[in-house]
Coordinates of C-alpha atoms in Angstrom, one line a residue:
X1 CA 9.5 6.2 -8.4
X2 CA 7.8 9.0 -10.7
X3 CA 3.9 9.5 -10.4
X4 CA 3.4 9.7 -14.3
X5 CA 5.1 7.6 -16.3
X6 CA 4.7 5.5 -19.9
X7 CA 3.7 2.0 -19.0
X8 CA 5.3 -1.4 -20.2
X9 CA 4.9 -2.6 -23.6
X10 CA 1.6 -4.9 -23.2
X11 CA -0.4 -7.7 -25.2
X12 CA -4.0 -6.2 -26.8
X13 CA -7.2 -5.7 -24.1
X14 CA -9.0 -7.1 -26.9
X15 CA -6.8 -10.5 -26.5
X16 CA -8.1 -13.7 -24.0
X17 CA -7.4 -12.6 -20.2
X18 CA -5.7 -14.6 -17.7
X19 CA -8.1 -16.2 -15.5
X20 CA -6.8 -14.9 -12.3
X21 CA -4.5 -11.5 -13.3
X22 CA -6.7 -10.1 -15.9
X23 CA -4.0 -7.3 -16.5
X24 CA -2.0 -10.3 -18.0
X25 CA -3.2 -11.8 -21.3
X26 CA -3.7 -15.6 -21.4
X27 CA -0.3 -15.8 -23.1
X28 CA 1.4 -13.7 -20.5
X29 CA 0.2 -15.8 -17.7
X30 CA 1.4 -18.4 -18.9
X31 CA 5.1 -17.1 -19.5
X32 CA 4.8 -15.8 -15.8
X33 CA 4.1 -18.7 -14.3
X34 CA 6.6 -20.9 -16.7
X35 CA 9.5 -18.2 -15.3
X36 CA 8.1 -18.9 -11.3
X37 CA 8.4 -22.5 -12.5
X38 CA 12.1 -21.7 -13.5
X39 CA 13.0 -19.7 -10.6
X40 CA 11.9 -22.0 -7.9
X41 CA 13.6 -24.8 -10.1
X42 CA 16.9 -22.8 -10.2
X43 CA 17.1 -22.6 -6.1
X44 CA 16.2 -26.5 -6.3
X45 CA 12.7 -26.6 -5.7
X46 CA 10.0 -28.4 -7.6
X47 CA 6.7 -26.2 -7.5
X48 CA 3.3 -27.0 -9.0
X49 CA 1.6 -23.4 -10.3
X50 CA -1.6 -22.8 -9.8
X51 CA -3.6 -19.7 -10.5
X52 CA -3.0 -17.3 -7.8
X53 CA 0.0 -19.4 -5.9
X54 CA 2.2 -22.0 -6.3
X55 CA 2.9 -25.2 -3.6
X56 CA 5.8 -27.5 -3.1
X57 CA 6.2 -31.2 -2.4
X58 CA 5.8 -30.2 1.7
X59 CA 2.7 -28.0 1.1
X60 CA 4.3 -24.6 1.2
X61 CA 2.5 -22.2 -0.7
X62 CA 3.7 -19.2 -2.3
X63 CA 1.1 -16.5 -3.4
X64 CA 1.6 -14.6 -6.7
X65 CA -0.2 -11.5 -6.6
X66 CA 2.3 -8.9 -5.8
X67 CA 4.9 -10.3 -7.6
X68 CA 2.6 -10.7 -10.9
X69 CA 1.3 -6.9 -10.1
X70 CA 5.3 -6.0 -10.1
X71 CA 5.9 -7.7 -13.2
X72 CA 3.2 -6.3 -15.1
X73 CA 3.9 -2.7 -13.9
X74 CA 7.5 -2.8 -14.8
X75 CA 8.1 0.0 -17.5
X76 CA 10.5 -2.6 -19.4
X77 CA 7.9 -5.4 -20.2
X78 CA 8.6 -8.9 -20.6
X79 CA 12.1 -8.8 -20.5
X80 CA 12.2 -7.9 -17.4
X81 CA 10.6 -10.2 -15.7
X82 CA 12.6 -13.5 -15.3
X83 CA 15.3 -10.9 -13.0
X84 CA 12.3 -9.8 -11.2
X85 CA 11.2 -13.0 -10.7
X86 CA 14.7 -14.7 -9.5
X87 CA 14.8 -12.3 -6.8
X88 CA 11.9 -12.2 -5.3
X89 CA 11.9 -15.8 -5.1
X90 CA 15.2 -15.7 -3.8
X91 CA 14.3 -13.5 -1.0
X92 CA 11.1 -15.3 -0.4
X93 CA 13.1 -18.6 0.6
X94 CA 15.9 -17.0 2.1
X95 CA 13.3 -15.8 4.9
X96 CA 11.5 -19.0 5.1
X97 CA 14.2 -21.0 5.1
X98 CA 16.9 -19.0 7.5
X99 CA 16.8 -18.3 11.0
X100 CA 13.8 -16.5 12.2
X101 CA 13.9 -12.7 13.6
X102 CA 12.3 -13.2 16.4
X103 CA 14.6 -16.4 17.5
X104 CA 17.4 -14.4 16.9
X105 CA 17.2 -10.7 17.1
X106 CA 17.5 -9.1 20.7
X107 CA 14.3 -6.9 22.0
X108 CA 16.1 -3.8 21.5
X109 CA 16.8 -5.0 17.6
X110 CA 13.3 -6.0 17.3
X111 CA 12.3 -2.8 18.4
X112 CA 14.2 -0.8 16.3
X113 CA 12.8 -2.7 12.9
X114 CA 9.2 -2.2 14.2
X115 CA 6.6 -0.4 12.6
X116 CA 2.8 0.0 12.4
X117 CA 2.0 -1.1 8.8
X118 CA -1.8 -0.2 7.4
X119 CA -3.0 -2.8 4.7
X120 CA -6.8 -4.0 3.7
X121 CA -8.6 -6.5 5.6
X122 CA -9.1 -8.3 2.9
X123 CA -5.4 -9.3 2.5
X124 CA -5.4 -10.8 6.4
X125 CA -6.0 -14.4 6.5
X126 CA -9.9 -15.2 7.8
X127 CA -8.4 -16.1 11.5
X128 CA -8.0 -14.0 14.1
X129 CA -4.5 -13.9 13.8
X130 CA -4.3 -9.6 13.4
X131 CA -7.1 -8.8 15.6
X132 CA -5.2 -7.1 17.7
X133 CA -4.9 -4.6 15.0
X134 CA -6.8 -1.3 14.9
X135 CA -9.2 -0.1 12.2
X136 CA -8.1 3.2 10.9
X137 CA -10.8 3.3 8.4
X138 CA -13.6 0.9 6.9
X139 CA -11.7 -1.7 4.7
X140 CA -8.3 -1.5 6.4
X141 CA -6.2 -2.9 9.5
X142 CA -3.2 -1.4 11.6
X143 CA -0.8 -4.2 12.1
X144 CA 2.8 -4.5 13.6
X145 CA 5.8 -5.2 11.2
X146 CA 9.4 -5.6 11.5
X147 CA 11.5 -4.3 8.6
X148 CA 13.8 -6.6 8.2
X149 CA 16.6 -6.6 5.1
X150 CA 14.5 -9.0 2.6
X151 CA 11.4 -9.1 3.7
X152 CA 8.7 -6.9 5.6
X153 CA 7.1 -9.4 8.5
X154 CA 3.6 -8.5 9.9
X155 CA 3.6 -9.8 13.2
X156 CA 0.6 -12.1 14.6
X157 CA -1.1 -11.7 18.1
X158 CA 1.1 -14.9 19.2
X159 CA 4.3 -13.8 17.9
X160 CA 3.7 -10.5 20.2
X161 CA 2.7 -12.1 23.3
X162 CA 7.0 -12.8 23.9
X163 CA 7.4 -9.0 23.3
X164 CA 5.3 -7.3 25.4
X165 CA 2.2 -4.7 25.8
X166 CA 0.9 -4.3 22.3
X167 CA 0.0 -0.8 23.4
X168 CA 4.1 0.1 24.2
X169 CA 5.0 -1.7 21.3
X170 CA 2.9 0.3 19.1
X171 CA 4.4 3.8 20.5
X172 CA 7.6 2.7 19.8
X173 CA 6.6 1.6 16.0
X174 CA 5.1 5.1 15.3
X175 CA 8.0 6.5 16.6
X176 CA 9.8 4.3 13.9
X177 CA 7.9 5.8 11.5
X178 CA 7.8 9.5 12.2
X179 CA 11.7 9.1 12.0
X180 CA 12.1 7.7 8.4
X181 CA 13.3 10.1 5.7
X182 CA 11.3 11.6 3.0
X183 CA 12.3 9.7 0.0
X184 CA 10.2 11.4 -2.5
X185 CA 7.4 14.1 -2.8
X186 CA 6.0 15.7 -6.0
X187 CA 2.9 18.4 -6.0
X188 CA 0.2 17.4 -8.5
X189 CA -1.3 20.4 -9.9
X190 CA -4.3 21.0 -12.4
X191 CA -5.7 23.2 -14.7
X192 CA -8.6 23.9 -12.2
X193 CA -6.1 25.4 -9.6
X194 CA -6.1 22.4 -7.5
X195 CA -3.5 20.7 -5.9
X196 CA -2.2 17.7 -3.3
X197 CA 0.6 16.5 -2.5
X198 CA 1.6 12.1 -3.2
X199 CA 4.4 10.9 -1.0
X200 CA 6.6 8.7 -2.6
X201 CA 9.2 5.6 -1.7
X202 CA 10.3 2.3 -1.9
X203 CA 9.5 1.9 1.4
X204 CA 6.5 -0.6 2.7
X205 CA 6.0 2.1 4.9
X206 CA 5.3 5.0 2.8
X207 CA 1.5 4.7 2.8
X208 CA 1.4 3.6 6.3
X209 CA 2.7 7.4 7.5
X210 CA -1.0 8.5 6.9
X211 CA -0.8 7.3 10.5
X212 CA 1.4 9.9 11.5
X213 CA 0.1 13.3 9.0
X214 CA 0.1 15.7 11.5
X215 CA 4.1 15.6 11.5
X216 CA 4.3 14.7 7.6
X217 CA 2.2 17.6 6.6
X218 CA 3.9 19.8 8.6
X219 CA 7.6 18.5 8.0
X220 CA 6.7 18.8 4.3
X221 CA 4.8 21.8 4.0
X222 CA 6.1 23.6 7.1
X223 CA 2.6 24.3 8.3
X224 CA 0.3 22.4 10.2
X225 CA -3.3 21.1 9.1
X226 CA -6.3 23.1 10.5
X227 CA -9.0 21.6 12.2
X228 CA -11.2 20.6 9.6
X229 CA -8.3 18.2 8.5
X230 CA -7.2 16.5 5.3
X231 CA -7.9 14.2 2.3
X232 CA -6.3 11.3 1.9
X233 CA -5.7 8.3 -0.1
X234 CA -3.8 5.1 0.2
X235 CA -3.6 3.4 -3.4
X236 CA -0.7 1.3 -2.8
X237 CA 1.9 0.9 -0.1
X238 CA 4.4 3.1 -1.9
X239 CA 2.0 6.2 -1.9
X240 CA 0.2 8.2 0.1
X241 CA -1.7 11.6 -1.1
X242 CA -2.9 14.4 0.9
X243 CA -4.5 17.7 0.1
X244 CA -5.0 19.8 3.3
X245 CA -8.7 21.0 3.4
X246 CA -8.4 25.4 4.1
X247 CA -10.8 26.7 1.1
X248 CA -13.3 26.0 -1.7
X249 CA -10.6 23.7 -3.6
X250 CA -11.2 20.8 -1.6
X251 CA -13.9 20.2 -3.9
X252 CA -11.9 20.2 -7.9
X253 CA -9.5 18.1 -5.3
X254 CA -11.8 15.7 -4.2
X255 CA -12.3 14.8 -7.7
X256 CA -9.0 14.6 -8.8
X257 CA -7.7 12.6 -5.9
X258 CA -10.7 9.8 -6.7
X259 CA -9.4 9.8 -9.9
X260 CA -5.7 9.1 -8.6
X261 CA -6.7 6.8 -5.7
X262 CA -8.7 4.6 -8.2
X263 CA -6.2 4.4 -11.0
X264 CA -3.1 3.8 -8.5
X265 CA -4.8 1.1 -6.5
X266 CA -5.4 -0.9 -9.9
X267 CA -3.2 -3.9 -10.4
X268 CA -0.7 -2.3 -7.6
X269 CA 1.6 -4.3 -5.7
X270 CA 1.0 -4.2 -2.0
X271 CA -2.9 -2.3 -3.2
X272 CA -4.3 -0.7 -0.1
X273 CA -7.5 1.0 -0.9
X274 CA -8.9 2.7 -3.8
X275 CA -10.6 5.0 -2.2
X276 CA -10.3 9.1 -0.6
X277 CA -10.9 9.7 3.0
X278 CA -11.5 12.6 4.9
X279 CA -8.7 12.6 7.7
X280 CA -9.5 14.3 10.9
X281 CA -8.0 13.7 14.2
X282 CA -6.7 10.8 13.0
X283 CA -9.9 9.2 11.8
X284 CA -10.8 8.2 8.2
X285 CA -14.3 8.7 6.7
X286 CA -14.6 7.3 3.2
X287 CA -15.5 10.0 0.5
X288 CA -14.8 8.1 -2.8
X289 CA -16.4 4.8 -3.7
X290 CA -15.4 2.1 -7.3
X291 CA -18.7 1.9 -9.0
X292 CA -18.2 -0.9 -11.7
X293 CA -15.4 0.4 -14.1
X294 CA -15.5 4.1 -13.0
X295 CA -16.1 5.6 -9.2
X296 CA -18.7 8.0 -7.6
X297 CA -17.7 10.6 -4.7
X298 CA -20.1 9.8 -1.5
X299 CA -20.7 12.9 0.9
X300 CA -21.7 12.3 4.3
X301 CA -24.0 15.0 6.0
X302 CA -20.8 16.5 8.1
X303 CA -18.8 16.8 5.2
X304 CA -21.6 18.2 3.1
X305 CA -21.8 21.3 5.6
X306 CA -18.0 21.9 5.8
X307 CA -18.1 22.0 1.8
X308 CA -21.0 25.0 2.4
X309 CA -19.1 26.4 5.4
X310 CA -15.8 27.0 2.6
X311 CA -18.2 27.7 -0.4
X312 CA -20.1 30.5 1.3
X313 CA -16.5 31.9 3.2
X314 CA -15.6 32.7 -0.6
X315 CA -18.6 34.6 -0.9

């Protein structure tokens, strides 16, 4: 999973947009939801398609989002799509339909799939449902997850309860996830002399080990973060970006990383935020804010004096 890359082969901007995927043309909508049409069909289900989801005859509903981000994403285009689209439907009945994990997996197999997972608010449904979850920054929710080997499940309140303390559950999930491997990392440099570093992986996980940078940065970069912390963005769930914060280059980093952050979160599969944060002792500030179709940098008082403090210590 490369950080630069030529996109698909696309219709015109200046063509009709979909109504609810604007990064599809009318047209490609259309083929997108035909092919859902023809995957469900193929597994023997009759589905009705709707904008954002489609139902079947017992009022299932499927939502389309990620998988329409996926397909539009894909360097191949169009042709890749109907594959794409078979299996991911595939998988999504296979789970709904087979037994479920927590009927059938013992406590100490549920325990080894479990992970903390950080995702946006706004992708949580409106009950209370995840409110167990902590908020590691404005916008986004810690939840529980088992990885499973088709599907990640988030785990509601109730479906904890049976497991036990939330608390103890959660150590063992981070534990989980300061154990997975490095699948990718690549060092994005500019022309200014600034740098950070974007973890990369097909993992659902990958973003989610900003919970866990103390032991990343220093199992990637074999030295630790000082106290004045990090940046960090979250665009999707298969990237996470850090620049550790030790001189004046925070600054032409800042920049670059709102840049990164805003484009990567854009029509993303599994989108997490498009914003930077300044990370520090495991809390997130927001630093970066969208601004219609471009984004502004917002500086808190705090940060403002550690950006003198680095300034005038090159002096």
């Amino acid at each position: 999973m490369g950080l630069f890359r030529r996109g698909p082969k696309r219709d015109s901007r200046d063509l009709a947009r979909d109504g609810e995927f604007s990064f599809f043309s009318e047209r490609e909508g259309g083929v997108f939801r035909s092919q859902v049409r023809q995957a469900f069909a193929e597994q023997g289900l009759e589905v009705t398609a709707y904008a954002g989801v489609v139902t079947d005859s017992s009022g299932r509903q499927f939502g389309l989002g990620n998988l329409a981000a996926v397909c539009h994403r894909d360097r191949r285009g169009e042709r890749a799509w109907p594959g794409l689209i078979r299996d991911h439907v595939g998988k999504v009945l296979r789970t709904m339909d087979g037994p479920q994990p927590l009927e059938v997996l013992s406590a100490d197999e549920i325990r080894a799939c479990l992970y903390p997972r950080v995702v946006a608010q706004e992708t949580l449904p409106a009950s209370d449902a995840f409110r167990y979850g902590r908020e590691p920054a404005p916008g986004l929710r810690e939840v529980l997850a088992l990885d499973l080997p088709e599907a990640v499940q988030m785990l509601s309140e109730d479906s904890l309860s049976d497991l036990g303390n939330v608390a103890e559950l959660r150590i063992r999930a981070m534990n989980n996830l300061r154990a997975l491997p490095v699948e990718g990392h690549e060092t994005v440099r500019r022309g200014d002399g600034s740098a950070f570093e974007v973890l990369l992986g097909d993992s659902f996980f990958t973003a989610s080990r900003v919970l866990v940078l103390e032991d990343l940065v220093q199992r990637l970069m074999g030295t630790g973060l000082t106290p004045d912390g990090a940046l960090v963005a979250m665009p999707f769930r298969h990237q996470l970006a850090f620049h550790r914060i030790q001189d004046a280059q925070v600054i032409p980093a800042l920049q670059a990383m709102a840049q990164f952050a805003a484009a990567g979160h854009e029509d993303a599969a599994g989108a997490i935020s498009p914003r930077v944060f300044w990370w520090r002792r495991g809390m997130m500030t927001p630093l970066s804010e969208p601004d219609g179709d471009g984004l502004r940098v917002v500086v808190d008082g705090e940060f403002q004096e550690l950006l003198e403090r680095l300034v005038q210590g090159e002096t």
